Short mmCIF file of C-alpha atoms in Angstrom, two decimals:
data_model
loop_
_atom_site.label_atom_id
_atom_site.label_comp_id
_atom_site.label_asym_id
_atom_site.label_seq_id
_atom_site.Cartn_x
_atom_site.Cartn_y
_atom_site.Cartn_z
CA PHE Y 934 151.22 26.70 105.35
CA VAL Y 935 151.01 30.34 106.47
CA TYR Y 936 151.88 29.31 110.05
CA ARG Y 937 154.84 27.20 109.08
CA PHE Y 938 156.13 29.93 106.67
CA VAL Y 939 155.88 32.58 109.38
CA LYS Y 940 157.62 30.24 111.89
CA GLY Y 941 160.40 29.78 109.38
CA GLU Y 942 159.82 26.13 108.63
CA THR Y 943 160.22 26.75 104.94
CA ASP Y 944 161.17 23.22 103.82
CA TYR Y 945 161.47 23.38 100.05
CA GLN Y 946 161.96 20.53 97.63
CA LEU Y 947 164.16 20.34 94.57
CA GLY Y 948 162.16 19.60 91.38
CA ALA Y 949 163.23 18.55 87.89
CA GLN Y 950 161.72 19.60 84.56
CA TYR Y 951 162.65 19.99 80.94
CA THR Y 952 164.28 23.35 80.07
CA SER Y 953 161.62 23.98 77.42
CA ASP Y 954 158.83 23.61 80.07
CA PHE Y 955 160.73 25.90 82.45
CA VAL Y 956 161.07 28.59 79.76
CA ALA Y 957 157.40 28.15 78.70
CA GLY Y 958 156.33 28.79 82.32
CA TYR Y 959 158.14 32.09 82.44
CA SER Y 960 156.79 33.03 79.03
CA PHE Y 961 153.24 32.34 80.19
CA ARG Y 962 153.76 34.72 83.14
CA GLY Y 963 155.25 37.41 80.91
CA LEU Y 964 158.67 37.29 82.70
CA GLY Y 965 162.08 37.77 81.19
CA MET Y 966 164.97 35.24 81.12
CA ILE Y 967 168.64 35.62 80.41
CA GLU Y 968 170.96 32.70 79.81
CA GLN Y 969 174.70 32.68 80.54
CA SER Y 970 176.88 29.93 78.99
CA LEU Y 971 179.76 28.90 81.23
CA ARG Y 972 183.22 27.73 80.27
CA LEU Y 973 183.17 24.28 81.85
CA ASP Y 974 184.99 21.25 80.39
CA SER Y 975 183.30 17.88 79.92
CA ALA Y 976 184.47 16.56 83.32
CA GLN Y 977 183.22 19.66 85.12
CA CYS Y 978 179.84 19.44 83.33
CA GLN Y 979 179.51 15.84 84.30
CA GLU Y 980 180.28 16.73 87.88
CA VAL Y 981 177.54 19.36 87.88
CA VAL Y 982 174.97 16.80 86.53
CA HIS Y 983 176.21 14.20 89.06
CA ARG Y 984 175.84 16.58 91.99
CA LEU Y 985 172.33 17.59 90.86
CA LEU Y 986 171.32 13.96 90.63
CA VAL Y 987 172.64 13.23 94.10
CA ASN Y 988 170.79 16.27 95.39
CA TYR Y 989 167.63 15.00 93.73
CA LEU Y 990 167.72 11.73 95.65
CA PRO Y 991 164.69 11.41 97.92
CA GLU Y 992 166.76 11.78 101.07
CA ASN Y 993 168.45 14.90 99.77
CA ARG Y 994 165.86 16.90 97.75
CA THR Y 995 164.20 18.53 100.71
CA TYR Y 996 166.08 21.51 102.29
CA ARG Y 997 165.42 24.44 104.61
CA TYR Y 998 165.01 27.46 102.37
CA SER Y 999 166.44 30.76 103.50
CA TYR Y 1000 165.61 33.92 101.56
CA PHE Y 1001 168.94 35.56 102.24
CA PHE Y 1002 171.39 32.70 102.79
CA ASP Y 1003 170.22 29.57 101.04
CA ASN Y 1004 168.02 30.18 98.03
CA CYS Y 1005 167.72 29.55 94.28
CA SER Y 1006 170.72 31.83 93.59
CA THR Y 1007 173.18 30.77 96.38
CA ARG Y 1008 172.68 27.09 95.55
CA PRO Y 1009 173.88 27.24 91.92
CA TYR Y 1010 176.86 29.36 93.08
CA HIS Y 1011 177.98 26.75 95.56
CA LEU Y 1012 177.18 23.86 93.16
CA ILE Y 1013 179.33 25.26 90.31
CA ASN Y 1014 182.19 26.16 92.67
CA ALA Y 1015 182.20 22.62 94.05
CA SER Y 1016 181.98 21.12 90.54
CA THR Y 1017 185.06 23.06 89.43
CA SER Y 1018 187.05 22.30 92.65
CA ASN Y 1019 186.74 25.97 93.62
CA SER Y 1020 189.09 26.99 90.81
CA ILE Y 1021 186.90 29.90 89.69
CA ARG Y 1022 188.48 33.31 90.44
CA TYR Y 1023 185.94 35.92 91.29
CA ASP Y 1024 186.80 39.61 90.86
CA SER Y 1025 185.12 41.51 93.67
CA ALA Y 1026 186.27 44.96 92.40
CA TRP Y 1027 182.74 45.70 91.20
CA VAL Y 1028 181.23 44.91 94.65
CA LYS Y 1029 180.04 48.00 96.45
CA GLU Y 1030 179.16 48.37 100.15
CA ILE Y 1031 175.49 47.63 100.41
CA THR Y 1032 173.22 45.93 102.95
CA LEU Y 1033 170.84 43.06 102.39
CA ARG Y 1034 167.91 45.36 103.08
CA GLN Y 1035 169.08 47.84 100.42
CA MET Y 1036 169.42 45.07 97.94
CA VAL Y 1037 165.86 44.00 98.61
CA GLN Y 1038 164.76 47.62 98.28
CA GLN Y 1039 166.16 47.74 94.78
CA LYS Y 1040 163.51 45.21 93.82
CA THR Y 1041 160.59 46.36 96.03
CA HIS Y 1042 160.91 50.10 95.61
CA LEU Y 1043 160.72 52.50 98.54
CA ASP Y 1044 157.61 53.84 100.27
CA ASN Y 1045 155.31 50.97 99.32
CA TRP Y 1046 153.53 48.31 101.43
CA LEU Y 1047 156.01 45.55 100.69
CA ASP Y 1048 159.00 47.67 101.89
CA PHE Y 1049 156.93 48.67 104.91
CA GLY Y 1050 156.11 45.13 105.82
CA ILE Y 1051 159.78 44.02 105.38
CA ALA Y 1052 160.87 46.92 107.63
CA LEU Y 1053 158.49 45.71 110.32
CA ALA Y 1054 159.65 42.10 110.23
CA VAL Y 1055 163.37 42.17 109.33
CA ALA Y 1056 165.71 43.25 112.08
CA GLY Y 1057 169.03 45.01 112.12
CA ARG Y 1058 171.00 41.97 110.81
CA ALA Y 1059 169.86 43.04 107.34
CA ASP Y 1060 171.37 46.54 107.83
CA VAL Y 1061 174.97 45.34 108.16
CA PRO Y 1062 177.10 45.64 104.94
CA ALA Y 1063 176.80 42.32 103.08
CA SER Y 1064 179.88 40.38 102.10
CA PHE Y 1065 180.61 39.36 98.50
CA GLU Y 1066 179.01 35.92 98.95
CA GLU Y 1067 176.05 37.22 100.82
CA GLN Y 1068 175.23 39.62 97.97
CA LEU Y 1069 174.81 36.65 95.65
CA PHE Y 1070 171.41 35.79 97.10
CA LEU Y 1071 170.02 38.06 94.27
CA PRO Y 1072 170.27 36.34 90.87
CA GLU Y 1073 171.40 39.49 89.09
CA TYR Y 1074 174.32 39.87 91.49
CA LEU Y 1075 175.23 36.22 90.86
CA SER Y 1076 175.05 36.97 87.09
CA LYS Y 1077 177.37 39.93 87.56
CA ALA Y 1078 179.76 37.86 89.60
CA ALA Y 1079 179.96 35.28 86.86
CA ASP Y 1080 180.53 37.98 84.24
CA ASN Y 1081 183.57 39.17 86.12
CA ALA Y 1082 184.98 35.72 86.96
CA LEU Y 1083 187.87 33.81 85.43
CA ILE Y 1084 188.51 30.08 85.23
CA PRO Y 1085 191.69 28.20 84.53
CA THR Y 1086 191.31 26.12 81.42
CA ARG Y 1087 193.43 24.29 78.89
CA VAL Y 1088 193.46 25.43 75.19
CA GLY Y 1089 195.45 22.95 73.13
CA ASP Y 1090 198.72 22.38 74.96
CA GLU Y 1091 198.58 25.65 76.89
CA ASP Y 1092 197.12 26.40 80.32
CA CYS Y 1093 195.07 29.66 80.20
CA ILE Y 1094 192.89 31.73 82.41
CA LEU Y 1095 189.77 32.79 80.54
CA PRO Y 1096 186.46 34.42 81.34
CA LEU Y 1097 183.96 32.07 82.96
CA VAL Y 1098 181.07 33.30 80.80
CA THR Y 1099 181.35 32.49 77.09
CA GLY Y 1100 178.13 34.14 76.00
CA THR Y 1101 174.93 35.70 77.19
CA GLU Y 1102 171.58 35.37 75.40
CA THR Y 1103 168.16 36.77 76.11
CA LEU Y 1104 165.76 33.90 75.97
CA LEU Y 1105 162.64 36.00 76.91
CA GLU Y 1106 161.88 39.68 77.04
CA MET Y 1107 159.71 40.77 79.96
CA ASP Y 1108 156.17 41.67 78.85
CA ASP Y 1109 155.59 45.44 78.79
CA GLU Y 1110 152.44 45.15 80.82
CA VAL Y 1111 154.18 43.02 83.50
CA ALA Y 1112 157.09 45.52 83.66
CA ALA Y 1113 154.68 48.41 84.06
CA GLU Y 1114 152.81 46.58 86.80
CA ILE Y 1115 156.00 45.87 88.70
CA ALA Y 1116 157.12 49.45 88.37
CA ALA Y 1117 153.80 50.98 89.29
CA PRO Y 1118 153.63 52.56 92.77
CA ASP Y 1119 150.96 51.60 95.24
CA THR Y 1120 147.76 53.57 94.96
CA ILE Y 1121 147.74 54.46 98.64
CA ARG Y 1122 151.28 54.54 100.14
CA PRO Y 1123 152.03 53.92 103.81
CA ALA Y 1124 153.28 57.48 104.31
CA ALA Y 1125 150.04 58.93 102.99
CA LEU Y 1126 147.83 56.73 105.10
CA PHE Y 1127 149.70 57.17 108.35
CA GLY Y 1128 150.07 60.88 107.63
CA ILE Y 1129 146.33 61.12 107.47
CA LEU Y 1130 145.98 59.12 110.71
CA LEU Y 1131 148.49 61.47 112.39
CA MET Y 1132 146.45 64.49 111.28
CA LEU Y 1133 143.30 62.93 112.59
CA ALA Y 1134 145.04 62.19 115.93
CA LEU Y 1135 146.17 65.87 116.15
CA ILE Y 1136 142.69 67.11 115.52
CA LEU Y 1137 141.16 64.78 118.08
CA SER Y 1138 143.82 65.58 120.65
CA ALA Y 1139 143.31 69.30 120.16
CA LEU Y 1140 139.49 68.92 120.55
CA GLU Y 1141 139.87 66.65 123.53
CA TRP Y 1142 142.30 69.14 125.19
CA ARG Y 1143 139.93 72.01 124.51
CA TYR Y 1144 136.61 70.29 125.29
CA ARG Y 1145 137.48 67.88 128.05
CA GLN Y 1146 133.95 67.44 129.27
CA ASN Y 1147 132.42 66.94 125.81
CA LYS Y 1148 131.17 63.28 125.64
CA ALA Y 1149 131.04 63.16 121.84
CA VAL Y 1150 134.65 64.19 121.55
CA LYS Y 1151 135.64 61.68 124.22
CA VAL Y 1152 133.80 58.89 122.45
CA CYS Y 1153 135.45 59.79 119.11
CA ALA Y 1154 138.88 59.89 120.76
CA ASP Y 1155 138.32 56.54 122.54
CA SER Y 1156 137.11 54.94 119.32
CA PHE Y 1157 140.19 56.13 117.50
CA ASP Y 1158 142.48 54.94 120.26
CA CYS Y 1159 140.73 51.57 120.39
CA LEU Y 1160 141.12 50.92 116.71
CA TRP Y 1161 144.64 52.39 116.57
CA PHE Y 1162 146.05 50.35 119.45
CA LEU Y 1163 144.20 47.27 118.37
CA PHE Y 1164 145.93 47.56 114.93
CA LEU Y 1165 149.32 48.08 116.67
CA GLY Y 1166 148.71 45.13 118.98
CA ILE Y 1167 147.80 42.69 116.25
CA THR Y 1168 150.75 43.74 114.22
CA GLY Y 1169 152.86 43.36 117.41
CA LEU Y 1170 151.68 39.76 117.91
CA ILE Y 1171 153.11 38.96 114.42
CA VAL Y 1172 156.42 40.84 114.96
CA TRP Y 1173 156.90 39.34 118.46
CA PHE Y 1174 156.18 35.87 117.12
CA LEU Y 1175 158.75 36.36 114.42
CA ASN Y 1176 161.30 37.76 116.85
CA PHE Y 1177 160.98 35.09 119.53
CA PHE Y 1178 159.72 31.93 117.80
CA SER Y 1179 160.49 32.07 114.07
CA GLU Y 1180 163.47 30.25 112.58
CA HIS Y 1181 163.88 32.78 109.81
CA PRO Y 1182 167.36 34.42 109.91
CA ALA Y 1183 167.47 38.21 110.30
CA VAL Y 1184 164.10 38.63 112.09
CA ASP Y 1185 165.40 38.28 115.67
CA HIS Y 1186 166.69 41.09 117.91
CA ASN Y 1187 164.10 43.30 116.24
CA ILE Y 1188 163.87 46.60 118.16
CA ASN Y 1189 160.43 47.27 116.61
CA CYS Y 1190 159.21 45.08 119.58
CA PHE Y 1191 159.68 48.17 121.77
CA TRP Y 1192 156.67 49.97 120.19
CA LEU Y 1193 154.72 47.09 118.67
CA LEU Y 1194 153.48 45.64 121.95
CA PRO Y 1195 150.99 42.76 121.78
CA THR Y 1196 149.52 44.05 125.07
CA HIS Y 1197 148.01 46.93 123.06
CA VAL Y 1198 145.20 44.51 122.09
CA ILE Y 1199 144.23 44.21 125.71
CA PHE Y 1200 144.43 47.91 126.58
CA ALA Y 1201 142.55 48.85 123.40
CA VAL Y 1202 139.56 47.25 125.14
CA LEU Y 1203 140.28 48.28 128.72
CA LEU Y 1204 140.44 52.00 127.92
CA TRP Y 1205 136.61 51.87 127.70
CA PHE Y 1206 136.24 51.00 131.41
CA LYS Y 1207 136.37 53.82 133.95
CA LYS Y 1208 137.62 51.49 136.67
CA MET Y 1209 140.71 50.83 134.53
CA ARG Y 1210 141.45 54.55 133.97
CA LYS Y 1211 144.40 54.58 136.38
CA CYS Y 1212 145.82 51.32 135.11
CA CYS Y 1213 145.54 52.54 131.50
CA SER Y 1214 147.20 55.81 132.38
CA ILE Y 1215 150.21 53.96 133.77
CA TYR Y 1216 150.26 51.62 130.76
CA PHE Y 1217 150.20 54.38 128.19
CA GLY Y 1218 152.93 56.25 130.22
CA ILE Y 1219 155.06 53.11 129.79
CA THR Y 1220 154.19 52.97 126.08
CA PHE Y 1221 155.30 56.64 125.72
CA ALA Y 1222 158.68 55.80 127.41
CA LEU Y 1223 159.16 52.69 125.27
CA VAL Y 1224 158.87 54.69 122.08
CA ILE Y 1225 161.63 57.01 123.36
CA VAL Y 1226 163.76 53.91 124.12
CA TYR Y 1227 163.14 52.62 120.57
CA VAL Y 1228 164.39 55.90 119.10
CA VAL Y 1229 167.52 55.71 121.19
CA PHE Y 1230 168.18 52.06 120.26
CA ASP Y 1231 167.44 52.68 116.67
CA TRP Y 1232 170.09 55.47 116.59
CA MET Y 1233 172.54 53.11 118.32
CA THR Y 1234 171.91 49.98 116.21
CA GLY Y 1235 171.19 51.68 112.87
CA GLN Y 1236 168.22 49.40 112.16
CA TYR Y 1237 166.20 50.73 109.24
CA CYS Y 1238 163.39 53.12 110.17
CA PRO Y 1239 161.38 54.13 107.08
CA PRO Y 1240 159.55 57.51 107.00
CA PRO Y 1241 156.09 55.93 107.72
CA PHE Y 1242 157.45 54.62 111.06
CA LEU Y 1243 158.11 58.21 112.16
CA LEU Y 1244 154.46 59.13 111.49
CA ILE Y 1245 153.35 56.04 113.44
CA LEU Y 1246 155.67 56.80 116.35
CA ALA Y 1247 154.45 60.43 116.48
CA THR Y 1248 150.86 59.19 116.67
CA ILE Y 1249 151.67 56.76 119.37
CA LEU Y 1250 153.52 59.45 121.38
CA LEU Y 1251 150.62 61.90 120.97
CA ARG Y 1252 147.84 59.60 121.95
CA SER Y 1253 149.84 57.95 124.73
CA PHE Y 1254 150.64 61.37 126.23
CA ILE Y 1255 146.93 62.37 126.11
CA ARG Y 1256 145.80 59.11 127.68
CA MET Y 1257 148.39 59.06 130.48
CA ARG Y 1258 147.32 62.64 131.38
CA ARG Y 1259 143.65 61.71 131.80
#
């Protein structure tokens, strides 16, 4: 499952259940639920049900899920529009300029591990201002779009244009403990951890520069570099796989590939061998240069670079400079 998910083969299947069971599931998990009632006539309601039943046929119920472009929020939007012959008039005056990544950050919070992981994997496509329809991948944005929408309807003998939403009801309040858990920051944040690693790299680099012949210092520095570049290399294997092989949208053309090199795994081991010293020196010189290239490309493309990245890049530059000077 993990391999297929990372590769982007997220084939989801439409399921059916009673509303009472659906609500009970959210209640058990302590989550909130808001219901909007829509102004649809009987024919439009029947069309919604008909389309759902057709979609639930065995040959139709499986689909390729896309977090940004085809999910549990975009599907109802297109379903209701099709069931009303696209007669709904959406007012986009409330829509502000925002990117897909910024919308996700509203839910994940900044400077935590989830935001850090998304920043590693999701490329610059998510940093382009999202259109009105693209913003509807988040349910609360779809809810707001419905709140501001109008629909032509017939009242008696008159044709009118009335609000699409006739009423909003809170079915479940989010449990206080669940809300507090969601809002709670991570105990150890990425910026704190990578800040500590940068400080350690500075100390080791200063000692190595001052006591070049000290074997204990050299072993400590080599051990740090081995673990550090091993971590970067393993992370790079994942990011490169996403960039070149995954079918997920918005993960290709990821300029993080410039500094997250899978080859770091190899040179994390080779740096221990004296015979490979010259080869390693050249490699880390290239690594140093690629970080500079990343900074330039990041400035040109505008791909999101969170503060922890700057700490990581500084550590790579520092240790690469020291190793290429050996």
